[in-house]
PDB file of C-alpha atoms in Angstrom:
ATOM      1  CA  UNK A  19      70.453-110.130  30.755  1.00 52.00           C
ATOM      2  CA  UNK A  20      68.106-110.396  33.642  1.00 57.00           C
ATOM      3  CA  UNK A  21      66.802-107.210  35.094  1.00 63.00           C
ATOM      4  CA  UNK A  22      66.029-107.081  38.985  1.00 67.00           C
ATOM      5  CA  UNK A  23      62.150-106.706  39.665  1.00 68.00           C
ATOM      6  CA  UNK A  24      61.147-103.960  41.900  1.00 76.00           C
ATOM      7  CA  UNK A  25      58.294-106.075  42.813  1.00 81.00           C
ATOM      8  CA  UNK A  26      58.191-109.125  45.546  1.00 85.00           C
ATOM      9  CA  UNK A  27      59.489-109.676  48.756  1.00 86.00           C
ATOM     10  CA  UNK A  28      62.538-108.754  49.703  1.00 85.00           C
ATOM     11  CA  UNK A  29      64.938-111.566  50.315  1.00 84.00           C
ATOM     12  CA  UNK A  30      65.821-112.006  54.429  1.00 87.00           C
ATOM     13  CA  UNK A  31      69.907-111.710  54.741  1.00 88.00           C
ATOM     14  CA  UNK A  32      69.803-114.751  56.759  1.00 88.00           C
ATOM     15  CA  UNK A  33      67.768-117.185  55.165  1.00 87.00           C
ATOM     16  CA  UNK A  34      67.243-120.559  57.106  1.00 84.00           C
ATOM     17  CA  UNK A  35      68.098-123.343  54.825  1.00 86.00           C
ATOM     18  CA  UNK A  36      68.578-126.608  57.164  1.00 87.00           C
ATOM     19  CA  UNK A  37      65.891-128.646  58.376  1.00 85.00           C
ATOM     20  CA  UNK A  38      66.575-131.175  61.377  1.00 83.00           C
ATOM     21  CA  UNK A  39      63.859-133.791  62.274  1.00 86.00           C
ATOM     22  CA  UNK A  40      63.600-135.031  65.575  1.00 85.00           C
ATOM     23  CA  UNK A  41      61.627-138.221  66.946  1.00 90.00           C
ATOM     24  CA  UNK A  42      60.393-138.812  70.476  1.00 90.00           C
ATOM     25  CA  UNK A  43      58.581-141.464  71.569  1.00 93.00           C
ATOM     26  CA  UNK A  44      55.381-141.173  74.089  1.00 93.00           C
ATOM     27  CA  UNK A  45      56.786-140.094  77.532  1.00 93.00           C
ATOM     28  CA  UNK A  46      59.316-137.374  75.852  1.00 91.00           C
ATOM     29  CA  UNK A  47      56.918-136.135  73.671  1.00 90.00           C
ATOM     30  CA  UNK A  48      54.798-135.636  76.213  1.00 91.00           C
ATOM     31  CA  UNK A  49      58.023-134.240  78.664  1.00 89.00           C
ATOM     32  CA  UNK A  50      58.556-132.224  75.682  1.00 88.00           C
ATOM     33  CA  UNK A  51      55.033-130.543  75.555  1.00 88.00           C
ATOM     34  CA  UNK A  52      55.492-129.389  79.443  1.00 88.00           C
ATOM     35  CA  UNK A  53      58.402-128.248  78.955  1.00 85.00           C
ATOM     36  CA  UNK A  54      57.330-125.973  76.070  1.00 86.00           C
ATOM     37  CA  UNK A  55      53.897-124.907  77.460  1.00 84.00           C
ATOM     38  CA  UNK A  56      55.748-123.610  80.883  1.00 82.00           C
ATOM     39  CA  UNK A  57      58.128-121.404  78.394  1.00 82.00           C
ATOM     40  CA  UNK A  58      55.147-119.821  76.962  1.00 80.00           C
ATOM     41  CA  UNK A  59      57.384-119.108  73.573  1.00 84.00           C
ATOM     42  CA  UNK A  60      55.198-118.996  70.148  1.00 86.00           C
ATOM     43  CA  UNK A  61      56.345-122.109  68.357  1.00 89.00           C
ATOM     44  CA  UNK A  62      58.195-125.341  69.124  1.00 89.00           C
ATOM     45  CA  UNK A  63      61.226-124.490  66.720  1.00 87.00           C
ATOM     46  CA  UNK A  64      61.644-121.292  68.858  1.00 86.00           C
ATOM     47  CA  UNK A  65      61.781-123.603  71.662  1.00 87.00           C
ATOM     48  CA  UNK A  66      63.905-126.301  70.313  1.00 87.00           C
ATOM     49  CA  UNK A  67      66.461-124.072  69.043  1.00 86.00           C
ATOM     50  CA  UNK A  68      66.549-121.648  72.403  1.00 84.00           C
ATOM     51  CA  UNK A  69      66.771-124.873  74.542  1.00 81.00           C
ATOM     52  CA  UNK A  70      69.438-126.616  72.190  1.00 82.00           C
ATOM     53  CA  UNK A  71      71.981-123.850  72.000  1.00 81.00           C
ATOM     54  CA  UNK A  72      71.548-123.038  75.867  1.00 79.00           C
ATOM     55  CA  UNK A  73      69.992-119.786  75.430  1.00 73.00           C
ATOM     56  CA  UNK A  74      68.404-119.208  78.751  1.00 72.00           C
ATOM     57  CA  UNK A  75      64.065-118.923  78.989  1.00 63.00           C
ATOM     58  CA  UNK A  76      61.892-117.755  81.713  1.00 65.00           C
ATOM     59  CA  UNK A  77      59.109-119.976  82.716  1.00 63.00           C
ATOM     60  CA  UNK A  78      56.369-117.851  83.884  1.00 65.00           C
ATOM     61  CA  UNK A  79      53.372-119.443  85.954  1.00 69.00           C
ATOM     62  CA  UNK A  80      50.365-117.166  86.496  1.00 70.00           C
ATOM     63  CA  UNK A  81      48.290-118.520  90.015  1.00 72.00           C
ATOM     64  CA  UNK A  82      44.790-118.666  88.568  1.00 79.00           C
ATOM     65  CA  UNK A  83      43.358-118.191  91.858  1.00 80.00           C
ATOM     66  CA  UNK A  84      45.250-114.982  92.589  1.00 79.00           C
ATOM     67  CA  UNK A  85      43.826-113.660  88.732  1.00 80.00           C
ATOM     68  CA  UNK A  86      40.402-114.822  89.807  1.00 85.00           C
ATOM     69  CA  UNK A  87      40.792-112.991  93.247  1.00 83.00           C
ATOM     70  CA  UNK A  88      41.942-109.450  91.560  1.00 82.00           C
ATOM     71  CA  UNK A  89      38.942-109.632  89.119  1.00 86.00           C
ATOM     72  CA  UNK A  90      36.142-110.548  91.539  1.00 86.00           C
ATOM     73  CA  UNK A  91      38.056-107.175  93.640  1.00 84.00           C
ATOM     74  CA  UNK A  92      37.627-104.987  90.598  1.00 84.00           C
ATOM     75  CA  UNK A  93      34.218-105.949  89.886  1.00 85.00           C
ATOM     76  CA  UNK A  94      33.164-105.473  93.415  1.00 83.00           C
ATOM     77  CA  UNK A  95      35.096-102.025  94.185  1.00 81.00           C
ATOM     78  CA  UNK A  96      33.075-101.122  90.521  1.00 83.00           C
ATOM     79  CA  UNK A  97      29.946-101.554  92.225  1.00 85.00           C
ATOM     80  CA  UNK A  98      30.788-100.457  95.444  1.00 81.00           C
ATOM     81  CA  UNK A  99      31.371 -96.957  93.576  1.00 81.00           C
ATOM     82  CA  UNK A 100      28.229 -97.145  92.205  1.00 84.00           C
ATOM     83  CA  UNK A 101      26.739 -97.815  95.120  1.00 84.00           C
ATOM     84  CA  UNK A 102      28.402 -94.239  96.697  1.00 80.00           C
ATOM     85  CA  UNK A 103      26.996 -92.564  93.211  1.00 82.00           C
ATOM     86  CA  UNK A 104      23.381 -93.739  94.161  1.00 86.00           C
ATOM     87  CA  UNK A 105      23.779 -92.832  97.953  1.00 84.00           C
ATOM     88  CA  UNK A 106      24.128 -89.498  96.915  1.00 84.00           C
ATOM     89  CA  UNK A 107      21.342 -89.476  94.520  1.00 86.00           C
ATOM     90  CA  UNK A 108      19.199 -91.303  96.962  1.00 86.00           C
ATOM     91  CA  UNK A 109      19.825 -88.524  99.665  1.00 85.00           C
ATOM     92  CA  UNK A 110      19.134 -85.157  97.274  1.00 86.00           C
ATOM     93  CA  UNK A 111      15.437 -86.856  96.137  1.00 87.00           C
ATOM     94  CA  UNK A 112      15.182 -87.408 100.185  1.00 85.00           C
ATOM     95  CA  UNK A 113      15.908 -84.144 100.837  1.00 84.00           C
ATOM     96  CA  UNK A 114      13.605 -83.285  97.855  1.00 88.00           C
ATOM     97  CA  UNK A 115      10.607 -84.940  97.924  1.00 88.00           C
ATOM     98  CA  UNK A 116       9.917 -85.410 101.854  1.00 86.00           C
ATOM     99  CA  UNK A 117       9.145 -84.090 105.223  1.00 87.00           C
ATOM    100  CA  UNK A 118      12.309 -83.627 106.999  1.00 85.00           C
ATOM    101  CA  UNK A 119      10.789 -85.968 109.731  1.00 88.00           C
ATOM    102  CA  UNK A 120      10.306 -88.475 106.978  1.00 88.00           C
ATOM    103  CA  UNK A 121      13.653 -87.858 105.451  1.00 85.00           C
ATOM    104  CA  UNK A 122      15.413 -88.417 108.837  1.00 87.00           C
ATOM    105  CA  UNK A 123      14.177 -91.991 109.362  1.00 87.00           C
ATOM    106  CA  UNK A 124      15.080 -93.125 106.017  1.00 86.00           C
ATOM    107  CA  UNK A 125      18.400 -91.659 106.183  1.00 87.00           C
ATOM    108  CA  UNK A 126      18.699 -93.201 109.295  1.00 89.00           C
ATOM    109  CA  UNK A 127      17.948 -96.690 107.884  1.00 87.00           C
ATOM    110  CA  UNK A 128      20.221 -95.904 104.805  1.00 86.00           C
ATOM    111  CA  UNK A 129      23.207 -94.965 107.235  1.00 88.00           C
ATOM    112  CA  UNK A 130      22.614 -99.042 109.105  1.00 89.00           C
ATOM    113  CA  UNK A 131      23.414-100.080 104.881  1.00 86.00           C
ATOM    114  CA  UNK A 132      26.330 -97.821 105.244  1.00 86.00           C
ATOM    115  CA  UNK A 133      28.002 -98.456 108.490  1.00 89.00           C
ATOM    116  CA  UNK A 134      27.308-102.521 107.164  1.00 88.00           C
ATOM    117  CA  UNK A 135      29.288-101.860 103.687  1.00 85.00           C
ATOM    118  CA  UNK A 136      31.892-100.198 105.462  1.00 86.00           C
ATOM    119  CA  UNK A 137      32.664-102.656 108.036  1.00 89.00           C
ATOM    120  CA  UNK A 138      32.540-105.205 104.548  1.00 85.00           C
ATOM    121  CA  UNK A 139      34.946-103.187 102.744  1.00 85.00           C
ATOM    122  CA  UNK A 140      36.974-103.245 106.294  1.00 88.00           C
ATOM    123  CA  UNK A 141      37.086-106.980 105.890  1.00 87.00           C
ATOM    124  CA  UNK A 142      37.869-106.864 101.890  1.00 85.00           C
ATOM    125  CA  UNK A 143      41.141-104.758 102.819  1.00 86.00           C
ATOM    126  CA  UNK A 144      42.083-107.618 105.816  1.00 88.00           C
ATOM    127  CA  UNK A 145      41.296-110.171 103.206  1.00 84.00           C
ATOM    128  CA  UNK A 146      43.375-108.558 100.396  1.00 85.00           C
ATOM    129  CA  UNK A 147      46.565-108.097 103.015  1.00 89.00           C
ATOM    130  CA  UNK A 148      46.319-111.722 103.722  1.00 87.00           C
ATOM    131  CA  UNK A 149      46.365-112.291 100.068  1.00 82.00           C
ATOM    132  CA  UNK A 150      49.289-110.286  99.528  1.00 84.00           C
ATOM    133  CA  UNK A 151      51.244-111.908 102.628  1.00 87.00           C
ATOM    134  CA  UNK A 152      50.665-115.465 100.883  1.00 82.00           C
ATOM    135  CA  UNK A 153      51.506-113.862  97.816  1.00 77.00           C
ATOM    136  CA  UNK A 154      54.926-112.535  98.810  1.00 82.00           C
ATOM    137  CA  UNK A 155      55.925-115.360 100.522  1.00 82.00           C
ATOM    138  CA  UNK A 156      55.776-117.876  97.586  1.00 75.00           C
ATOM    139  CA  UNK A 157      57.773-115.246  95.842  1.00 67.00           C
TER     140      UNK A 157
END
């Protein structure tokens, strides 16, 4: 009499027992390997099985332009806010440390800077609604 062990894995209600072995030869092997790296599923018998029964897949391509594009943006508005965190910092030590006379023409050259990134981030917006007008229209 065989007593059942508490211990061990527990046994899957649905084991999968059957093995099928398929051969392809150069061009549908590598037909095959496009196919499955556009379905972005984890593993080939995933694939295979979705694929042979007719289950339906989504094939998901991500632009690597449009990716590069978003990150350059974030790392650029990132340092565009630090730039507005030293502005301020740079005007309270002018307002500080110098003559008012002397604070004056430095402000004045630090508002050219400013009026220049705000005509750039003027152009970033343009560039990012043409971005998103190219984007929408191959969706």
């Amino acid at each position: 009499m065989k007593k059942k062990s508490k211990y061990g894995r527990n046994p899957k209600l649905n084991p999968k027992t059957h093995c099928v072995m398929v051969r392809f030869d150069d061009v549908e092997w590598n037909r095959f390997l496009t196919m499955y790296e556009e379905s972005n599923v984890y593993a080939k018998a995933v694939f295979l099985k979705a694929h042979f029964f007719g289950q339906k897949f989504k094939v998901l391509k991500v632009d690597k332009t449009l990716v590069d594009y978003y990150t350059k943006l974030s790392d650029f508005h990132a340092q565009f806010r630090a730039i507005g965190t030293n502005y301020n910092q740079v005007v309270k030590e002018l307002r500080i440390r110098f003559s008012e006379k002397k604070a004056m023409a430095l402000l004045y050259k630090l508002e050219k800077h400013t009026i220049d990134l705000v005509k750039l981030s003027r152009q970033i917006v343009e560039l990012s609604r043409k971005m998103y007008a190219k984007w929408e229209q191959q969706n």
